[in-house]
Amino acid sequence: MPGAPLNAYQQTGTEPAVSRDYVLHNDPFEVRRAIMDITDDLGDARDLTLFELVLAEVLNNIVEHAYAAAQDGEIRIHIRDLGDRVTVQTTDQGRQMPGLCLPDGNLPDLDVGTDELPEGGFGWFIFHSSTLDVSYERRQDENRLQFSMDLAA
Amino acid sequence: MQIKSLDVNGILVLAPQDHRLDAASAATFKDSIREACQDRQGLVVLDLSNVDFVDSSGLGALVASMKAVNQQGKLELAAPTEAVSRLLALTRMNSVFTVHETVQAATGDIRQAG
């Protein structure tokens, strides 16, 4: 339908949907600032603990892997706040996901000696265990990741 | 990263003063802990009461710090905030770290417990 929004969202609950957009560069301090801005804007009426963590994992992945050594990468974040559910879309022009799909969310093996303990590999586990309606697509040199999370009051 | 250092009954208690242990601070955190614990034997307690947020980069830095300290001594965690406790439980890293509810419980200092 002409003029219809790009994505047709199902509104849940009685809260009116609120959309907000954020733009940042591929810098860990900008990621930190964006996460704090986004959680501030969502307010403190809901438990955002997991949301904040998931958002960090997604943005860190873009900075560390999609943009890797890139000097000046842009990340755009679109937040749609539906009250009891928040939908997030991130867009970047970094490298595509290997195999054009998201990595699995398995926990690394923890049954090892101290020296062999993993220092990474938790991010996608955290992401997959906490999100709903996940989609990833590569479109015209852009990565587009979308997911939702239910937020309890 | 600024880390407060305290000796309690011969136990080194380190309290990071930053509120966020994330991808932006993980590397300097690791360096600061290594520096503070150089050749330190015995128990080192990491007082996490100021740390409101840890992501998987921060979790990796905690693991790296434990590996470094455990060469000579032993690193244990104390006083994690609600968010950090949830991360440790979610990733099952609470089975890898020794986690104390309070610093006093970690140091066994009953004089400070009251």
Tab-separated table of C-alpha atoms in Angstrom:
chain	number	residue	atom	x	y	z
A	1	MET	CA	0.000	0.000	0.000
A	2	PRO	CA	1.557	3.332	-0.948
A	3	GLY	CA	2.484	5.462	2.030
A	4	ALA	CA	2.249	2.550	4.438
A	5	PRO	CA	5.125	2.203	6.882
A	6	LEU	CA	7.971	-0.083	5.888
A	7	ASN	CA	7.044	-2.514	8.604
A	8	ALA	CA	3.500	-3.149	9.738
A	9	TYR	CA	3.690	-3.712	13.465
A	10	GLN	CA	1.030	-5.314	15.522
A	11	GLN	CA	0.395	-3.052	18.445
A	12	THR	CA	0.054	-4.833	21.759
A	13	GLY	CA	-1.503	-3.633	24.969
A	14	THR	CA	-3.122	-0.252	25.251
A	15	GLU	CA	0.000	1.906	25.146
A	16	PRO	CA	0.412	3.958	21.994
A	17	ALA	CA	3.526	2.986	20.043
A	18	VAL	CA	6.438	5.398	20.257
A	19	SER	CA	9.280	5.315	17.727
A	20	ARG	CA	12.739	6.752	18.251
A	21	ASP	CA	15.832	6.764	16.054
A	22	TYR	CA	19.478	6.892	17.089
A	23	VAL	CA	22.648	7.227	15.024
A	24	LEU	CA	26.153	6.497	16.243
A	25	HIS	CA	29.626	5.616	15.041
A	26	ASN	CA	31.425	2.317	15.517
A	27	ASP	CA	33.083	3.299	18.771
A	28	PRO	CA	32.619	1.456	22.092
A	29	PHE	CA	32.135	4.722	23.993
A	30	GLU	CA	29.445	5.834	21.541
A	31	VAL	CA	27.818	2.424	21.990
A	32	ARG	CA	27.845	2.955	25.747
A	33	ARG	CA	26.331	6.422	25.360
A	34	ALA	CA	23.629	5.190	22.945
A	35	ILE	CA	22.621	2.358	25.287
A	36	MET	CA	22.322	4.788	28.192
A	37	ASP	CA	20.299	7.232	26.051
A	38	ILE	CA	17.963	4.512	24.802
A	39	THR	CA	17.322	3.049	28.259
A	40	ASP	CA	16.818	6.568	29.648
A	41	ASP	CA	14.285	7.278	26.909
A	42	LEU	CA	12.426	4.029	27.633
A	43	GLY	CA	12.040	5.156	31.242
A	44	ASP	CA	12.268	3.253	34.494
A	45	ALA	CA	8.738	1.839	34.691
A	46	ARG	CA	9.883	-1.488	33.231
A	47	ASP	CA	12.731	-3.861	33.975
A	48	LEU	CA	15.310	-3.061	31.276
A	49	THR	CA	18.147	-5.198	32.672
A	50	LEU	CA	18.053	-7.832	29.934
A	51	PHE	CA	17.144	-5.334	27.238
A	52	GLU	CA	20.212	-3.244	28.035
A	53	LEU	CA	22.403	-6.342	27.927
A	54	VAL	CA	20.985	-7.604	24.616
A	55	LEU	CA	21.339	-4.170	23.021
A	56	ALA	CA	24.988	-4.065	24.129
A	57	GLU	CA	25.669	-7.491	22.594
A	58	VAL	CA	24.113	-6.503	19.265
A	59	LEU	CA	25.957	-3.181	19.047
A	60	ASN	CA	29.288	-4.639	20.224
A	61	ASN	CA	28.993	-7.277	17.530
A	62	ILE	CA	28.540	-4.625	14.861
A	63	VAL	CA	31.542	-2.643	16.121
A	64	GLU	CA	33.834	-5.639	16.623
A	65	HIS	CA	32.868	-7.854	13.692
A	66	ALA	CA	30.798	-6.098	11.023
A	67	TYR	CA	32.993	-2.985	11.089
A	68	ALA	CA	36.081	-4.684	12.595
A	69	ALA	CA	38.984	-2.440	11.555
A	70	ALA	CA	36.801	0.061	9.673
A	71	GLN	CA	37.595	3.683	10.517
A	72	ASP	CA	34.223	5.335	10.336
A	73	GLY	CA	31.158	3.138	10.352
A	74	GLU	CA	27.647	4.309	11.042
A	75	ILE	CA	25.086	2.399	13.065
A	76	ARG	CA	21.427	3.333	13.001
A	77	ILE	CA	18.983	2.107	15.611
A	78	HIS	CA	15.226	2.270	15.340
A	79	ILE	CA	13.297	1.594	18.527
A	80	ARG	CA	9.586	0.971	18.529
A	81	ASP	CA	8.158	1.002	22.023
A	82	LEU	CA	4.864	-0.815	22.295
A	83	GLY	CA	4.646	-0.743	26.068
A	84	ASP	CA	4.960	-4.381	27.035
A	85	ARG	CA	7.101	-5.084	23.993
A	86	VAL	CA	9.983	-3.225	22.374
A	87	THR	CA	11.130	-3.835	18.811
A	88	VAL	CA	14.648	-2.897	17.773
A	89	GLN	CA	16.064	-2.594	14.280
A	90	THR	CA	19.774	-1.971	13.727
A	91	THR	CA	21.313	-1.066	10.375
A	92	ASP	CA	24.988	-0.949	9.459
A	93	GLN	CA	27.139	-0.990	6.326
A	94	GLY	CA	29.754	-3.357	7.693
A	95	ARG	CA	30.648	-6.864	6.617
A	96	GLN	CA	27.844	-9.342	6.251
A	97	MET	CA	27.229	-12.121	8.752
A	98	PRO	CA	29.223	-15.206	7.755
A	99	GLY	CA	26.907	-17.480	5.760
A	100	LEU	CA	24.325	-14.684	5.763
A	101	CYS	CA	22.795	-15.908	8.992
A	102	LEU	CA	23.148	-15.151	12.688
A	103	PRO	CA	25.552	-17.282	14.724
A	104	ASP	CA	24.073	-19.984	16.975
A	105	GLY	CA	23.379	-19.176	20.554
A	106	ASN	CA	25.156	-22.011	22.300
A	107	LEU	CA	26.913	-21.448	25.612
A	108	PRO	CA	30.637	-22.130	25.475
A	109	ASP	CA	31.891	-25.210	27.338
A	110	LEU	CA	32.434	-24.225	30.972
A	111	ASP	CA	33.490	-27.661	32.185
A	112	VAL	CA	37.189	-26.941	31.651
A	113	GLY	CA	40.197	-25.889	33.704
A	114	THR	CA	40.620	-22.237	34.678
A	115	ASP	CA	43.208	-21.591	31.949
A	116	GLU	CA	40.837	-22.882	29.254
A	117	LEU	CA	37.789	-20.897	30.364
A	118	PRO	CA	36.194	-18.910	27.535
A	119	GLU	CA	36.648	-15.131	27.521
A	120	GLY	CA	34.038	-14.672	24.818
A	121	GLY	CA	31.276	-16.456	22.982
A	122	PHE	CA	28.480	-15.438	25.356
A	123	GLY	CA	26.982	-12.670	23.245
A	124	TRP	CA	24.837	-14.668	20.849
A	125	PHE	CA	23.688	-16.973	23.637
A	126	ILE	CA	22.487	-13.924	25.572
A	127	PHE	CA	20.833	-12.585	22.415
A	128	HIS	CA	19.000	-15.747	21.358
A	129	SER	CA	17.886	-16.664	24.863
A	130	SER	CA	16.248	-13.278	25.406
A	131	THR	CA	14.743	-12.168	22.085
A	132	LEU	CA	11.664	-12.862	19.945
A	133	ASP	CA	10.850	-12.469	16.246
A	134	VAL	CA	14.467	-12.261	15.165
A	135	SER	CA	15.257	-11.494	11.549
A	136	TYR	CA	18.494	-10.679	9.766
A	137	GLU	CA	18.864	-9.626	6.180
A	138	ARG	CA	21.563	-8.317	3.929
A	139	ARG	CA	20.152	-5.699	1.612
A	140	GLN	CA	22.176	-3.465	-0.691
A	141	ASP	CA	25.402	-3.682	1.310
A	142	GLU	CA	23.505	-3.168	4.547
A	143	ASN	CA	23.004	-5.472	7.493
A	144	ARG	CA	19.555	-5.198	8.955
A	145	LEU	CA	18.827	-6.970	12.225
A	146	GLN	CA	15.464	-6.839	13.894
A	147	PHE	CA	14.249	-8.348	17.146
A	148	SER	CA	11.686	-7.862	19.864
A	149	MET	CA	11.755	-8.249	23.606
A	150	ASP	CA	8.915	-8.441	26.082
A	151	LEU	CA	9.448	-6.104	28.995
A	152	ALA	CA	7.904	-6.882	32.343
A	153	ALA	CA	6.792	-4.014	34.528
B	1	MET	CA	40.035	2.362	35.189
B	2	GLN	CA	40.059	3.612	38.758
B	3	ILE	CA	40.113	0.751	41.239
B	4	LYS	CA	40.058	1.232	44.992
B	5	SER	CA	42.407	-1.112	46.787
B	6	LEU	CA	42.051	-2.181	50.409
B	7	ASP	CA	43.778	-4.723	52.613
B	8	VAL	CA	41.397	-6.562	54.919
B	9	ASN	CA	43.096	-9.099	57.200
B	10	GLY	CA	45.714	-9.786	54.526
B	11	ILE	CA	43.081	-10.168	51.827
B	12	LEU	CA	43.303	-7.748	48.902
B	13	VAL	CA	39.917	-6.170	48.188
B	14	LEU	CA	39.653	-4.381	44.839
B	15	ALA	CA	36.660	-2.179	44.096
B	16	PRO	CA	36.290	-0.881	40.517
B	17	GLN	CA	34.850	2.643	40.682
B	18	ASP	CA	33.389	2.687	37.165
B	19	HIS	CA	29.706	1.831	36.909
B	20	ARG	CA	30.032	-0.005	33.613
B	21	LEU	CA	32.298	-2.912	32.737
B	22	ASP	CA	31.628	-3.120	29.012
B	23	ALA	CA	33.385	-3.194	25.639
B	24	ALA	CA	34.601	0.364	26.263
B	25	SER	CA	36.241	-0.402	29.607
B	26	ALA	CA	37.087	-4.137	29.485
B	27	ALA	CA	40.698	-3.754	28.307
B	28	THR	CA	41.694	-1.092	30.849
B	29	PHE	CA	39.884	-3.041	33.573
B	30	LYS	CA	41.961	-6.148	32.810
B	31	ASP	CA	45.191	-4.121	32.856
B	32	SER	CA	44.284	-2.422	36.136
B	33	ILE	CA	43.463	-5.708	37.860
B	34	ARG	CA	46.656	-7.337	36.608
B	35	GLU	CA	48.682	-4.378	37.826
B	36	ALA	CA	47.007	-4.341	41.235
B	37	CYS	CA	47.517	-8.084	41.702
B	38	GLN	CA	51.039	-8.485	40.367
B	39	ASP	CA	52.702	-11.440	42.135
B	40	ARG	CA	49.967	-11.294	44.729
B	41	GLN	CA	49.479	-14.566	46.550
B	42	GLY	CA	46.391	-15.543	48.471
B	43	LEU	CA	42.842	-14.298	48.155
B	44	VAL	CA	41.837	-11.314	46.016
B	45	VAL	CA	38.229	-10.161	46.367
B	46	LEU	CA	36.668	-8.112	43.609
B	47	ASP	CA	34.048	-5.832	45.164
B	48	LEU	CA	31.468	-5.335	42.405
B	49	SER	CA	29.059	-3.187	44.405
B	50	ASN	CA	29.656	-0.110	42.202
B	51	VAL	CA	29.272	-1.973	38.931
B	52	ASP	CA	25.747	-1.565	37.568
B	53	PHE	CA	26.330	-3.111	34.169
B	54	VAL	CA	28.505	-5.874	32.720
B	55	ASP	CA	28.186	-7.118	29.138
B	56	SER	CA	29.867	-10.170	27.585
B	57	SER	CA	33.052	-8.165	26.970
B	58	GLY	CA	33.102	-7.311	30.660
B	59	LEU	CA	32.403	-10.922	31.540
B	60	GLY	CA	35.392	-11.916	29.389
B	61	ALA	CA	37.500	-9.385	31.299
B	62	LEU	CA	36.408	-10.938	34.606
B	63	VAL	CA	37.436	-14.379	33.314
B	64	ALA	CA	40.783	-13.028	32.089
B	65	SER	CA	41.367	-11.382	35.467
B	66	MET	CA	40.616	-14.629	37.278
B	67	LYS	CA	43.088	-16.480	35.044
B	68	ALA	CA	45.784	-13.899	35.784
B	69	VAL	CA	45.215	-13.785	39.555
B	70	ASN	CA	44.847	-17.547	39.894
B	71	GLN	CA	48.417	-18.050	38.654
B	72	GLN	CA	49.579	-17.122	42.156
B	73	GLY	CA	46.464	-16.578	44.222
B	74	LYS	CA	42.707	-16.794	43.960
B	75	LEU	CA	40.154	-14.299	42.663
B	76	GLU	CA	36.632	-14.276	44.082
B	77	LEU	CA	33.717	-11.961	43.397
B	78	ALA	CA	31.688	-10.112	46.009
B	79	ALA	CA	28.611	-7.904	46.272
B	80	PRO	CA	27.365	-8.145	42.681
B	81	THR	CA	24.456	-5.862	41.838
B	82	GLU	CA	21.166	-7.366	40.647
B	83	ALA	CA	22.050	-6.871	36.969
B	84	VAL	CA	25.445	-8.523	37.338
B	85	SER	CA	24.001	-11.439	39.339
B	86	ARG	CA	21.513	-12.011	36.538
B	87	LEU	CA	24.246	-12.007	33.892
B	88	LEU	CA	26.296	-14.515	35.896
B	89	ALA	CA	23.244	-16.769	36.306
B	90	LEU	CA	22.144	-16.451	32.661
B	91	THR	CA	25.583	-17.438	31.348
B	92	ARG	CA	26.059	-20.028	34.144
B	93	MET	CA	29.296	-18.280	35.043
B	94	ASN	CA	28.075	-18.309	38.647
B	95	SER	CA	29.246	-21.937	38.587
B	96	VAL	CA	32.733	-20.864	37.523
B	97	PHE	CA	33.298	-17.911	39.866
B	98	THR	CA	33.076	-18.032	43.630
B	99	VAL	CA	30.519	-15.305	44.330
B	100	HIS	CA	29.896	-13.850	47.805
B	101	GLU	CA	26.853	-11.766	48.626
B	102	THR	CA	28.900	-9.208	50.506
B	103	VAL	CA	32.557	-8.203	50.803
B	104	GLN	CA	32.393	-9.083	54.493
B	105	ALA	CA	31.290	-12.609	53.638
B	106	ALA	CA	34.249	-12.895	51.264
B	107	THR	CA	36.854	-11.636	53.714
B	108	GLY	CA	35.303	-13.284	56.747
B	109	ASP	CA	35.618	-10.011	58.587
B	110	ILE	CA	32.946	-10.162	61.255
B	111	ARG	CA	33.966	-6.778	62.655
B	112	GLN	CA	32.584	-5.084	59.559
B	113	ALA	CA	29.574	-7.305	59.243
B	114	GLY	CA	27.559	-5.700	62.037
